[in-house]
Amino acid sequence: MNADKRREIYTRLQQANPHPTTELEYTSPFELLISVLLSAQATDVSVNKATRKLYPVANTPAAIYALGVEGLIPYIQTIGLFRTKAKNTIETCRILLEQHNGEVPHTREALEALPGVGRKTANVVLNTAFGVPTIAVDTHIFRVSNRTGLAPGKDVETVEKKLMKFTPPEFRQDAHHWLILHGRYTCIARKPQCWNCIIADLCEYKHKTPLPEKGV
């Protein structure tokens, strides 16, 4: 895929959604961090349902830490891997209190040192909370990047590096959100909705799906 085609893809995505953002609900960098930590192998919808009950009760490192693992579990037990996530969340809160004055750190290294926080989570927090033009590659972005030819790669790190290299600077801040939403609602895993895609003519996927017949 050439540079002109990539630029046109982002231009169209921008025109369709000028101010994209995460579908996770949050009001502070800390809430975003915890929501992203909880969202691993879970849907944003399920995380939002849990945090709507949790955050009014506890939405600071000190308040959540005070709950302890057993006190936190009832709020998040509808989310997959909730026991592991509860332990990681409490330990993360402890580190934030002891090492960062209760604030979410602004560096990748410090974020990735938190339990349960990998490169993807760090990228989301850096981008969405602090305005750093990072691109977090999840399953949706990995699929869209490979399927369209935008930034093909065999693993998420390769795709991330290619996206950072090939995405024009003016689009990097929002690229993560455009691609994840495109993968979540249009370029879906089992049967992409190519007939309803604003970049279908630019996409290099060879097996585009036709408009389904009525009643099918």
mmCIF file with all atom_site columns, C-alpha atoms in Angstrom:
data_model
loop_
_atom_site.group_PDB
_atom_site.id
_atom_site.type_symbol
_atom_site.label_atom_id
_atom_site.label_alt_id
_atom_site.label_comp_id
_atom_site.label_asym_id
_atom_site.label_entity_id
_atom_site.label_seq_id
_atom_site.pdbx_PDB_ins_code
_atom_site.Cartn_x
_atom_site.Cartn_y
_atom_site.Cartn_z
_atom_site.occupancy
_atom_site.B_iso_or_equiv
_atom_site.pdbx_formal_charge
_atom_site.auth_seq_id
_atom_site.auth_comp_id
_atom_site.auth_asym_id
_atom_site.auth_atom_id
_atom_site.pdbx_PDB_model_num
ATOM 1   C CA . MET A 1 1   ? 0.000   0.000   0.000  1.00 0.00 ? 1   MET A CA 1
ATOM 2   C CA . ASN A 1 2   ? 1.407   3.385   -0.985 1.00 0.00 ? 2   ASN A CA 1
ATOM 3   C CA . ALA A 1 3   ? 1.524   6.578   1.062  1.00 0.00 ? 3   ALA A CA 1
ATOM 4   C CA . ASP A 1 4   ? -1.240  8.323   -0.905 1.00 0.00 ? 4   ASP A CA 1
ATOM 5   C CA . LYS A 1 5   ? -3.666  5.472   -0.264 1.00 0.00 ? 5   LYS A CA 1
ATOM 6   C CA . ARG A 1 6   ? -2.835  5.411   3.459  1.00 0.00 ? 6   ARG A CA 1
ATOM 7   C CA . ARG A 1 7   ? -3.368  9.156   3.720  1.00 0.00 ? 7   ARG A CA 1
ATOM 8   C CA . GLU A 1 8   ? -6.744  8.886   1.985  1.00 0.00 ? 8   GLU A CA 1
ATOM 9   C CA . ILE A 1 9   ? -7.811  6.100   4.356  1.00 0.00 ? 9   ILE A CA 1
ATOM 10  C CA . TYR A 1 10  ? -7.084  8.269   7.394  1.00 0.00 ? 10  TYR A CA 1
ATOM 11  C CA . THR A 1 11  ? -8.641  11.312  5.742  1.00 0.00 ? 11  THR A CA 1
ATOM 12  C CA . ARG A 1 12  ? -11.920 9.484   5.244  1.00 0.00 ? 12  ARG A CA 1
ATOM 13  C CA . LEU A 1 13  ? -11.899 8.045   8.764  1.00 0.00 ? 13  LEU A CA 1
ATOM 14  C CA . GLN A 1 14  ? -11.250 11.537  10.111 1.00 0.00 ? 14  GLN A CA 1
ATOM 15  C CA . GLN A 1 15  ? -14.061 13.062  8.072  1.00 0.00 ? 15  GLN A CA 1
ATOM 16  C CA . ALA A 1 16  ? -16.474 10.415  9.343  1.00 0.00 ? 16  ALA A CA 1
ATOM 17  C CA . ASN A 1 17  ? -15.384 10.825  12.977 1.00 0.00 ? 17  ASN A CA 1
ATOM 18  C CA . PRO A 1 18  ? -13.428 14.049  13.605 1.00 0.00 ? 18  PRO A CA 1
ATOM 19  C CA . HIS A 1 19  ? -13.078 13.604  17.371 1.00 0.00 ? 19  HIS A CA 1
ATOM 20  C CA . PRO A 1 20  ? -12.801 9.898   18.180 1.00 0.00 ? 20  PRO A CA 1
ATOM 21  C CA . THR A 1 21  ? -12.193 8.604   21.674 1.00 0.00 ? 21  THR A CA 1
ATOM 22  C CA . THR A 1 22  ? -12.308 5.420   23.710 1.00 0.00 ? 22  THR A CA 1
ATOM 23  C CA . GLU A 1 23  ? -15.647 3.820   24.514 1.00 0.00 ? 23  GLU A CA 1
ATOM 24  C CA . LEU A 1 24  ? -14.461 3.203   28.058 1.00 0.00 ? 24  LEU A CA 1
ATOM 25  C CA . GLU A 1 25  ? -16.080 5.590   30.532 1.00 0.00 ? 25  GLU A CA 1
ATOM 26  C CA . TYR A 1 26  ? -13.688 7.583   32.721 1.00 0.00 ? 26  TYR A CA 1
ATOM 27  C CA . THR A 1 27  ? -13.245 11.006  34.282 1.00 0.00 ? 27  THR A CA 1
ATOM 28  C CA . SER A 1 28  ? -9.554  10.936  35.237 1.00 0.00 ? 28  SER A CA 1
ATOM 29  C CA . PRO A 1 29  ? -6.282  9.340   34.092 1.00 0.00 ? 29  PRO A CA 1
ATOM 30  C CA . PHE A 1 30  ? -6.523  6.944   37.043 1.00 0.00 ? 30  PHE A CA 1
ATOM 31  C CA . GLU A 1 31  ? -10.025 5.803   36.106 1.00 0.00 ? 31  GLU A CA 1
ATOM 32  C CA . LEU A 1 32  ? -8.856  5.287   32.519 1.00 0.00 ? 32  LEU A CA 1
ATOM 33  C CA . LEU A 1 33  ? -5.848  3.248   33.707 1.00 0.00 ? 33  LEU A CA 1
ATOM 34  C CA . ILE A 1 34  ? -8.023  0.951   35.814 1.00 0.00 ? 34  ILE A CA 1
ATOM 35  C CA . SER A 1 35  ? -10.653 0.598   33.094 1.00 0.00 ? 35  SER A CA 1
ATOM 36  C CA . VAL A 1 36  ? -8.048  -0.369  30.498 1.00 0.00 ? 36  VAL A CA 1
ATOM 37  C CA . LEU A 1 37  ? -6.449  -2.801  32.944 1.00 0.00 ? 37  LEU A CA 1
ATOM 38  C CA . LEU A 1 38  ? -9.861  -4.397  33.494 1.00 0.00 ? 38  LEU A CA 1
ATOM 39  C CA . SER A 1 39  ? -10.634 -4.514  29.768 1.00 0.00 ? 39  SER A CA 1
ATOM 40  C CA . ALA A 1 40  ? -8.039  -7.157  28.882 1.00 0.00 ? 40  ALA A CA 1
ATOM 41  C CA . GLN A 1 41  ? -9.927  -10.042 27.218 1.00 0.00 ? 41  GLN A CA 1
ATOM 42  C CA . ALA A 1 42  ? -13.195 -8.295  28.068 1.00 0.00 ? 42  ALA A CA 1
ATOM 43  C CA . THR A 1 43  ? -15.523 -5.895  26.279 1.00 0.00 ? 43  THR A CA 1
ATOM 44  C CA . ASP A 1 44  ? -15.684 -2.180  26.978 1.00 0.00 ? 44  ASP A CA 1
ATOM 45  C CA . VAL A 1 45  ? -19.393 -2.638  27.643 1.00 0.00 ? 45  VAL A CA 1
ATOM 46  C CA . SER A 1 46  ? -18.760 -5.133  30.446 1.00 0.00 ? 46  SER A CA 1
ATOM 47  C CA . VAL A 1 47  ? -16.079 -2.923  31.981 1.00 0.00 ? 47  VAL A CA 1
ATOM 48  C CA . ASN A 1 48  ? -18.316 0.150   31.896 1.00 0.00 ? 48  ASN A CA 1
ATOM 49  C CA . LYS A 1 49  ? -21.117 -1.758  33.641 1.00 0.00 ? 49  LYS A CA 1
ATOM 50  C CA . ALA A 1 50  ? -18.721 -2.669  36.447 1.00 0.00 ? 50  ALA A CA 1
ATOM 51  C CA . THR A 1 51  ? -17.045 0.704   36.825 1.00 0.00 ? 51  THR A CA 1
ATOM 52  C CA . ARG A 1 52  ? -20.395 2.532   36.932 1.00 0.00 ? 52  ARG A CA 1
ATOM 53  C CA . LYS A 1 53  ? -20.849 0.813   40.281 1.00 0.00 ? 53  LYS A CA 1
ATOM 54  C CA . LEU A 1 54  ? -17.202 0.946   41.390 1.00 0.00 ? 54  LEU A CA 1
ATOM 55  C CA . TYR A 1 55  ? -16.148 4.521   40.638 1.00 0.00 ? 55  TYR A CA 1
ATOM 56  C CA . PRO A 1 56  ? -18.907 6.274   42.606 1.00 0.00 ? 56  PRO A CA 1
ATOM 57  C CA . VAL A 1 57  ? -17.657 4.300   45.632 1.00 0.00 ? 57  VAL A CA 1
ATOM 58  C CA . ALA A 1 58  ? -13.913 4.322   44.939 1.00 0.00 ? 58  ALA A CA 1
ATOM 59  C CA . ASN A 1 59  ? -12.130 6.134   42.094 1.00 0.00 ? 59  ASN A CA 1
ATOM 60  C CA . THR A 1 60  ? -8.719  6.991   43.561 1.00 0.00 ? 60  THR A CA 1
ATOM 61  C CA . PRO A 1 61  ? -5.711  4.776   44.305 1.00 0.00 ? 61  PRO A CA 1
ATOM 62  C CA . ALA A 1 62  ? -6.233  5.226   48.043 1.00 0.00 ? 62  ALA A CA 1
ATOM 63  C CA . ALA A 1 63  ? -9.950  4.423   47.929 1.00 0.00 ? 63  ALA A CA 1
ATOM 64  C CA . ILE A 1 64  ? -9.592  1.305   45.780 1.00 0.00 ? 64  ILE A CA 1
ATOM 65  C CA . TYR A 1 65  ? -6.563  0.127   47.756 1.00 0.00 ? 65  TYR A CA 1
ATOM 66  C CA . ALA A 1 66  ? -8.628  0.456   50.920 1.00 0.00 ? 66  ALA A CA 1
ATOM 67  C CA . LEU A 1 67  ? -11.166 -1.985  49.469 1.00 0.00 ? 67  LEU A CA 1
ATOM 68  C CA . GLY A 1 68  ? -8.549  -4.718  49.216 1.00 0.00 ? 68  GLY A CA 1
ATOM 69  C CA . VAL A 1 69  ? -8.816  -7.649  46.832 1.00 0.00 ? 69  VAL A CA 1
ATOM 70  C CA . GLU A 1 70  ? -11.861 -9.180  48.514 1.00 0.00 ? 70  GLU A CA 1
ATOM 71  C CA . GLY A 1 71  ? -13.610 -5.830  48.705 1.00 0.00 ? 71  GLY A CA 1
ATOM 72  C CA . LEU A 1 72  ? -12.960 -5.070  45.032 1.00 0.00 ? 72  LEU A CA 1
ATOM 73  C CA . ILE A 1 73  ? -14.058 -8.430  43.624 1.00 0.00 ? 73  ILE A CA 1
ATOM 74  C CA . PRO A 1 74  ? -17.824 -7.902  44.065 1.00 0.00 ? 74  PRO A CA 1
ATOM 75  C CA . TYR A 1 75  ? -17.627 -4.855  41.798 1.00 0.00 ? 75  TYR A CA 1
ATOM 76  C CA . ILE A 1 76  ? -15.723 -6.554  38.986 1.00 0.00 ? 76  ILE A CA 1
ATOM 77  C CA . GLN A 1 77  ? -16.709 -10.228 39.217 1.00 0.00 ? 77  GLN A CA 1
ATOM 78  C CA . THR A 1 78  ? -18.805 -9.964  36.047 1.00 0.00 ? 78  THR A CA 1
ATOM 79  C CA . ILE A 1 79  ? -15.583 -9.287  34.092 1.00 0.00 ? 79  ILE A CA 1
ATOM 80  C CA . GLY A 1 80  ? -13.415 -12.133 32.856 1.00 0.00 ? 80  GLY A CA 1
ATOM 81  C CA . LEU A 1 81  ? -10.293 -12.995 34.875 1.00 0.00 ? 81  LEU A CA 1
ATOM 82  C CA . PHE A 1 82  ? -11.664 -10.860 37.715 1.00 0.00 ? 82  PHE A CA 1
ATOM 83  C CA . ARG A 1 83  ? -9.549  -12.443 40.481 1.00 0.00 ? 83  ARG A CA 1
ATOM 84  C CA . THR A 1 84  ? -6.268  -11.794 38.696 1.00 0.00 ? 84  THR A CA 1
ATOM 85  C CA . LYS A 1 85  ? -7.413  -8.327  37.735 1.00 0.00 ? 85  LYS A CA 1
ATOM 86  C CA . ALA A 1 86  ? -8.433  -7.570  41.316 1.00 0.00 ? 86  ALA A CA 1
ATOM 87  C CA . LYS A 1 87  ? -4.977  -8.527  42.572 1.00 0.00 ? 87  LYS A CA 1
ATOM 88  C CA . ASN A 1 88  ? -3.264  -6.483  39.848 1.00 0.00 ? 88  ASN A CA 1
ATOM 89  C CA . THR A 1 89  ? -5.496  -3.483  40.512 1.00 0.00 ? 89  THR A CA 1
ATOM 90  C CA . ILE A 1 90  ? -4.817  -3.451  44.249 1.00 0.00 ? 90  ILE A CA 1
ATOM 91  C CA . GLU A 1 91  ? -1.082  -3.868  43.690 1.00 0.00 ? 91  GLU A CA 1
ATOM 92  C CA . THR A 1 92  ? -1.127  -1.113  41.071 1.00 0.00 ? 92  THR A CA 1
ATOM 93  C CA . CYS A 1 93  ? -2.842  1.209   43.551 1.00 0.00 ? 93  CYS A CA 1
ATOM 94  C CA . ARG A 1 94  ? -0.208  0.391   46.162 1.00 0.00 ? 94  ARG A CA 1
ATOM 95  C CA . ILE A 1 95  ? 2.621   1.248   43.774 1.00 0.00 ? 95  ILE A CA 1
ATOM 96  C CA . LEU A 1 96  ? 0.935   4.476   42.680 1.00 0.00 ? 96  LEU A CA 1
ATOM 97  C CA . LEU A 1 97  ? 0.582   5.532   46.311 1.00 0.00 ? 97  LEU A CA 1
ATOM 98  C CA . GLU A 1 98  ? 4.091   4.529   47.373 1.00 0.00 ? 98  GLU A CA 1
ATOM 99  C CA . GLN A 1 99  ? 6.081   5.499   44.292 1.00 0.00 ? 99  GLN A CA 1
ATOM 100 C CA . HIS A 1 100 ? 4.070   8.122   42.389 1.00 0.00 ? 100 HIS A CA 1
ATOM 101 C CA . ASN A 1 101 ? 2.244   10.163  45.056 1.00 0.00 ? 101 ASN A CA 1
ATOM 102 C CA . GLY A 1 102 ? -1.036  8.626   43.961 1.00 0.00 ? 102 GLY A CA 1
ATOM 103 C CA . GLU A 1 103 ? -0.689  9.958   40.411 1.00 0.00 ? 103 GLU A CA 1
ATOM 104 C CA . VAL A 1 104 ? -0.638  8.028   37.141 1.00 0.00 ? 104 VAL A CA 1
ATOM 105 C CA . PRO A 1 105 ? 2.898   8.243   35.710 1.00 0.00 ? 105 PRO A CA 1
ATOM 106 C CA . HIS A 1 106 ? 3.437   9.871   32.324 1.00 0.00 ? 106 HIS A CA 1
ATOM 107 C CA . THR A 1 107 ? 6.169   7.539   31.049 1.00 0.00 ? 107 THR A CA 1
ATOM 108 C CA . ARG A 1 108 ? 5.886   4.204   29.293 1.00 0.00 ? 108 ARG A CA 1
ATOM 109 C CA . GLU A 1 109 ? 8.513   2.621   31.539 1.00 0.00 ? 109 GLU A CA 1
ATOM 110 C CA . ALA A 1 110 ? 6.699   3.538   34.743 1.00 0.00 ? 110 ALA A CA 1
ATOM 111 C CA . LEU A 1 111 ? 3.331   2.470   33.365 1.00 0.00 ? 111 LEU A CA 1
ATOM 112 C CA . GLU A 1 112 ? 4.611   -0.897  32.150 1.00 0.00 ? 112 GLU A CA 1
ATOM 113 C CA . ALA A 1 113 ? 6.117   -1.509  35.606 1.00 0.00 ? 113 ALA A CA 1
ATOM 114 C CA . LEU A 1 114 ? 2.586   -1.630  37.037 1.00 0.00 ? 114 LEU A CA 1
ATOM 115 C CA . PRO A 1 115 ? 1.037   -5.108  37.474 1.00 0.00 ? 115 PRO A CA 1
ATOM 116 C CA . GLY A 1 116 ? -1.236  -6.065  34.602 1.00 0.00 ? 116 GLY A CA 1
ATOM 117 C CA . VAL A 1 117 ? -0.106  -3.132  32.480 1.00 0.00 ? 117 VAL A CA 1
ATOM 118 C CA . GLY A 1 118 ? 1.533   -4.141  29.223 1.00 0.00 ? 118 GLY A CA 1
ATOM 119 C CA . ARG A 1 119 ? 2.573   -2.144  26.194 1.00 0.00 ? 119 ARG A CA 1
ATOM 120 C CA . LYS A 1 120 ? -0.969  -1.903  24.815 1.00 0.00 ? 120 LYS A CA 1
ATOM 121 C CA . THR A 1 121 ? -2.414  -0.571  28.071 1.00 0.00 ? 121 THR A CA 1
ATOM 122 C CA . ALA A 1 122 ? 0.457   1.886   28.443 1.00 0.00 ? 122 ALA A CA 1
ATOM 123 C CA . ASN A 1 123 ? -0.117  3.135   24.900 1.00 0.00 ? 123 ASN A CA 1
ATOM 124 C CA . VAL A 1 124 ? -3.823  3.695   25.543 1.00 0.00 ? 124 VAL A CA 1
ATOM 125 C CA . VAL A 1 125 ? -3.158  5.687   28.717 1.00 0.00 ? 125 VAL A CA 1
ATOM 126 C CA . LEU A 1 126 ? -0.370  7.729   27.135 1.00 0.00 ? 126 LEU A CA 1
ATOM 127 C CA . ASN A 1 127 ? -2.536  8.511   24.110 1.00 0.00 ? 127 ASN A CA 1
ATOM 128 C CA . THR A 1 128 ? -5.947  9.075   25.645 1.00 0.00 ? 128 THR A CA 1
ATOM 129 C CA . ALA A 1 129 ? -5.048  10.555  29.031 1.00 0.00 ? 129 ALA A CA 1
ATOM 130 C CA . PHE A 1 130 ? -1.888  12.460  28.166 1.00 0.00 ? 130 PHE A CA 1
ATOM 131 C CA . GLY A 1 131 ? -2.132  13.206  24.440 1.00 0.00 ? 131 GLY A CA 1
ATOM 132 C CA . VAL A 1 132 ? 0.935   11.239  23.356 1.00 0.00 ? 132 VAL A CA 1
ATOM 133 C CA . PRO A 1 133 ? 0.612   10.107  19.696 1.00 0.00 ? 133 PRO A CA 1
ATOM 134 C CA . THR A 1 134 ? 0.944   6.381   20.383 1.00 0.00 ? 134 THR A CA 1
ATOM 135 C CA . ILE A 1 135 ? -0.921  3.555   18.652 1.00 0.00 ? 135 ILE A CA 1
ATOM 136 C CA . ALA A 1 136 ? -2.062  0.677   20.853 1.00 0.00 ? 136 ALA A CA 1
ATOM 137 C CA . VAL A 1 137 ? -2.526  -2.490  18.791 1.00 0.00 ? 137 VAL A CA 1
ATOM 138 C CA . ASP A 1 138 ? -5.314  -4.753  20.004 1.00 0.00 ? 138 ASP A CA 1
ATOM 139 C CA . THR A 1 139 ? -7.027  -7.599  18.137 1.00 0.00 ? 139 THR A CA 1
ATOM 140 C CA . HIS A 1 140 ? -9.209  -5.181  16.154 1.00 0.00 ? 140 HIS A CA 1
ATOM 141 C CA . ILE A 1 141 ? -6.328  -2.984  15.011 1.00 0.00 ? 141 ILE A CA 1
ATOM 142 C CA . PHE A 1 142 ? -4.167  -6.028  14.268 1.00 0.00 ? 142 PHE A CA 1
ATOM 143 C CA . ARG A 1 143 ? -6.927  -7.428  12.062 1.00 0.00 ? 143 ARG A CA 1
ATOM 144 C CA . VAL A 1 144 ? -7.667  -4.152  10.259 1.00 0.00 ? 144 VAL A CA 1
ATOM 145 C CA . SER A 1 145 ? -3.977  -3.429  9.647  1.00 0.00 ? 145 SER A CA 1
ATOM 146 C CA . ASN A 1 146 ? -3.391  -6.854  8.121  1.00 0.00 ? 146 ASN A CA 1
ATOM 147 C CA . ARG A 1 147 ? -6.664  -7.245  6.257  1.00 0.00 ? 147 ARG A CA 1
ATOM 148 C CA . THR A 1 148 ? -6.579  -3.842  4.577  1.00 0.00 ? 148 THR A CA 1
ATOM 149 C CA . GLY A 1 149 ? -2.836  -3.869  3.897  1.00 0.00 ? 149 GLY A CA 1
ATOM 150 C CA . LEU A 1 150 ? -2.423  -0.676  5.918  1.00 0.00 ? 150 LEU A CA 1
ATOM 151 C CA . ALA A 1 151 ? 0.356   -2.121  8.089  1.00 0.00 ? 151 ALA A CA 1
ATOM 152 C CA . PRO A 1 152 ? 0.672   -5.894  7.762  1.00 0.00 ? 152 PRO A CA 1
ATOM 153 C CA . GLY A 1 153 ? 2.693   -7.834  10.311 1.00 0.00 ? 153 GLY A CA 1
ATOM 154 C CA . LYS A 1 154 ? 2.863   -11.228 12.009 1.00 0.00 ? 154 LYS A CA 1
ATOM 155 C CA . ASP A 1 155 ? 2.725   -9.845  15.548 1.00 0.00 ? 155 ASP A CA 1
ATOM 156 C CA . VAL A 1 156 ? 1.364   -6.806  17.339 1.00 0.00 ? 156 VAL A CA 1
ATOM 157 C CA . GLU A 1 157 ? 4.740   -5.158  17.852 1.00 0.00 ? 157 GLU A CA 1
ATOM 158 C CA . THR A 1 158 ? 5.540   -5.327  14.132 1.00 0.00 ? 158 THR A CA 1
ATOM 159 C CA . VAL A 1 159 ? 2.132   -3.865  13.287 1.00 0.00 ? 159 VAL A CA 1
ATOM 160 C CA . GLU A 1 160 ? 2.601   -1.089  15.850 1.00 0.00 ? 160 GLU A CA 1
ATOM 161 C CA . LYS A 1 161 ? 6.009   -0.149  14.440 1.00 0.00 ? 161 LYS A CA 1
ATOM 162 C CA . LYS A 1 162 ? 4.650   -0.090  10.892 1.00 0.00 ? 162 LYS A CA 1
ATOM 163 C CA . LEU A 1 163 ? 1.630   1.992   11.879 1.00 0.00 ? 163 LEU A CA 1
ATOM 164 C CA . MET A 1 164 ? 3.865   4.514   13.635 1.00 0.00 ? 164 MET A CA 1
ATOM 165 C CA . LYS A 1 165 ? 6.128   4.629   10.582 1.00 0.00 ? 165 LYS A CA 1
ATOM 166 C CA . PHE A 1 166 ? 3.458   4.821   7.891  1.00 0.00 ? 166 PHE A CA 1
ATOM 167 C CA . THR A 1 167 ? 0.759   6.909   9.591  1.00 0.00 ? 167 THR A CA 1
ATOM 168 C CA . PRO A 1 168 ? 1.144   10.608  8.667  1.00 0.00 ? 168 PRO A CA 1
ATOM 169 C CA . PRO A 1 169 ? 2.017   12.649  11.799 1.00 0.00 ? 169 PRO A CA 1
ATOM 170 C CA . GLU A 1 170 ? -1.218  14.647  11.747 1.00 0.00 ? 170 GLU A CA 1
ATOM 171 C CA . PHE A 1 171 ? -3.250  11.438  12.105 1.00 0.00 ? 171 PHE A CA 1
ATOM 172 C CA . ARG A 1 172 ? -1.211  9.604   14.767 1.00 0.00 ? 172 ARG A CA 1
ATOM 173 C CA . GLN A 1 173 ? -3.032  11.000  17.777 1.00 0.00 ? 173 GLN A CA 1
ATOM 174 C CA . ASP A 1 174 ? -6.391  9.613   16.646 1.00 0.00 ? 174 ASP A CA 1
ATOM 175 C CA . ALA A 1 175 ? -5.327  6.633   14.494 1.00 0.00 ? 175 ALA A CA 1
ATOM 176 C CA . HIS A 1 176 ? -5.731  4.173   17.364 1.00 0.00 ? 176 HIS A CA 1
ATOM 177 C CA . HIS A 1 177 ? -9.348  5.148   17.931 1.00 0.00 ? 177 HIS A CA 1
ATOM 178 C CA . TRP A 1 178 ? -10.327 5.208   14.252 1.00 0.00 ? 178 TRP A CA 1
ATOM 179 C CA . LEU A 1 179 ? -8.855  1.777   13.593 1.00 0.00 ? 179 LEU A CA 1
ATOM 180 C CA . ILE A 1 180 ? -10.279 0.117   16.702 1.00 0.00 ? 180 ILE A CA 1
ATOM 181 C CA . LEU A 1 181 ? -13.774 1.452   15.988 1.00 0.00 ? 181 LEU A CA 1
ATOM 182 C CA . HIS A 1 182 ? -13.487 0.419   12.346 1.00 0.00 ? 182 HIS A CA 1
ATOM 183 C CA . GLY A 1 183 ? -12.511 -3.077  13.420 1.00 0.00 ? 183 GLY A CA 1
ATOM 184 C CA . ARG A 1 184 ? -15.209 -3.256  16.071 1.00 0.00 ? 184 ARG A CA 1
ATOM 185 C CA . TYR A 1 185 ? -18.144 -2.167  13.908 1.00 0.00 ? 185 TYR A CA 1
ATOM 186 C CA . THR A 1 186 ? -17.262 -2.515  10.207 1.00 0.00 ? 186 THR A CA 1
ATOM 187 C CA . CYS A 1 187 ? -14.181 -4.647  9.557  1.00 0.00 ? 187 CYS A CA 1
ATOM 188 C CA . ILE A 1 188 ? -15.403 -7.288  11.989 1.00 0.00 ? 188 ILE A CA 1
ATOM 189 C CA . ALA A 1 189 ? -13.657 -10.610 12.435 1.00 0.00 ? 189 ALA A CA 1
ATOM 190 C CA . ARG A 1 190 ? -16.002 -13.220 10.993 1.00 0.00 ? 190 ARG A CA 1
ATOM 191 C CA . LYS A 1 191 ? -17.572 -11.327 8.109  1.00 0.00 ? 191 LYS A CA 1
ATOM 192 C CA . PRO A 1 192 ? -16.380 -7.795  7.379  1.00 0.00 ? 192 PRO A CA 1
ATOM 193 C CA . GLN A 1 193 ? -19.111 -5.412  6.231  1.00 0.00 ? 193 GLN A CA 1
ATOM 194 C CA . CYS A 1 194 ? -17.298 -4.388  3.063  1.00 0.00 ? 194 CYS A CA 1
ATOM 195 C CA . TRP A 1 195 ? -20.562 -3.159  1.483  1.00 0.00 ? 195 TRP A CA 1
ATOM 196 C CA . ASN A 1 196 ? -20.850 -0.593  4.264  1.00 0.00 ? 196 ASN A CA 1
ATOM 197 C CA . CYS A 1 197 ? -17.188 0.457   4.444  1.00 0.00 ? 197 CYS A CA 1
ATOM 198 C CA . ILE A 1 198 ? -16.030 3.981   3.614  1.00 0.00 ? 198 ILE A CA 1
ATOM 199 C CA . ILE A 1 199 ? -12.541 2.765   2.679  1.00 0.00 ? 199 ILE A CA 1
ATOM 200 C CA . ALA A 1 200 ? -13.531 -0.370  0.729  1.00 0.00 ? 200 ALA A CA 1
ATOM 201 C CA . ASP A 1 201 ? -12.123 0.944   -2.557 1.00 0.00 ? 201 ASP A CA 1
ATOM 202 C CA . LEU A 1 202 ? -8.774  1.652   -0.879 1.00 0.00 ? 202 LEU A CA 1
ATOM 203 C CA . CYS A 1 203 ? -8.597  -1.606  1.059  1.00 0.00 ? 203 CYS A CA 1
ATOM 204 C CA . GLU A 1 204 ? -6.439  -4.389  -0.412 1.00 0.00 ? 204 GLU A CA 1
ATOM 205 C CA . TYR A 1 205 ? -8.449  -7.275  1.064  1.00 0.00 ? 205 TYR A CA 1
ATOM 206 C CA . LYS A 1 206 ? -9.060  -9.742  -1.764 1.00 0.00 ? 206 LYS A CA 1
ATOM 207 C CA . HIS A 1 207 ? -12.203 -11.399 -0.421 1.00 0.00 ? 207 HIS A CA 1
ATOM 208 C CA . LYS A 1 208 ? -14.569 -8.479  0.012  1.00 0.00 ? 208 LYS A CA 1
ATOM 209 C CA . THR A 1 209 ? -18.048 -9.415  1.177  1.00 0.00 ? 209 THR A CA 1
ATOM 210 C CA . PRO A 1 210 ? -21.105 -8.411  -0.906 1.00 0.00 ? 210 PRO A CA 1
ATOM 211 C CA . LEU A 1 211 ? -24.253 -6.830  0.424  1.00 0.00 ? 211 LEU A CA 1
ATOM 212 C CA . PRO A 1 212 ? -26.249 -9.670  1.984  1.00 0.00 ? 212 PRO A CA 1
ATOM 213 C CA . GLU A 1 213 ? -29.526 -10.569 0.327  1.00 0.00 ? 213 GLU A CA 1
ATOM 214 C CA . LYS A 1 214 ? -32.705 -9.667  2.127  1.00 0.00 ? 214 LYS A CA 1
ATOM 215 C CA . GLY A 1 215 ? -33.786 -12.374 4.490  1.00 0.00 ? 215 GLY A CA 1
ATOM 216 C CA . VAL A 1 216 ? -30.260 -13.803 4.735  1.00 0.00 ? 216 VAL A CA 1
#
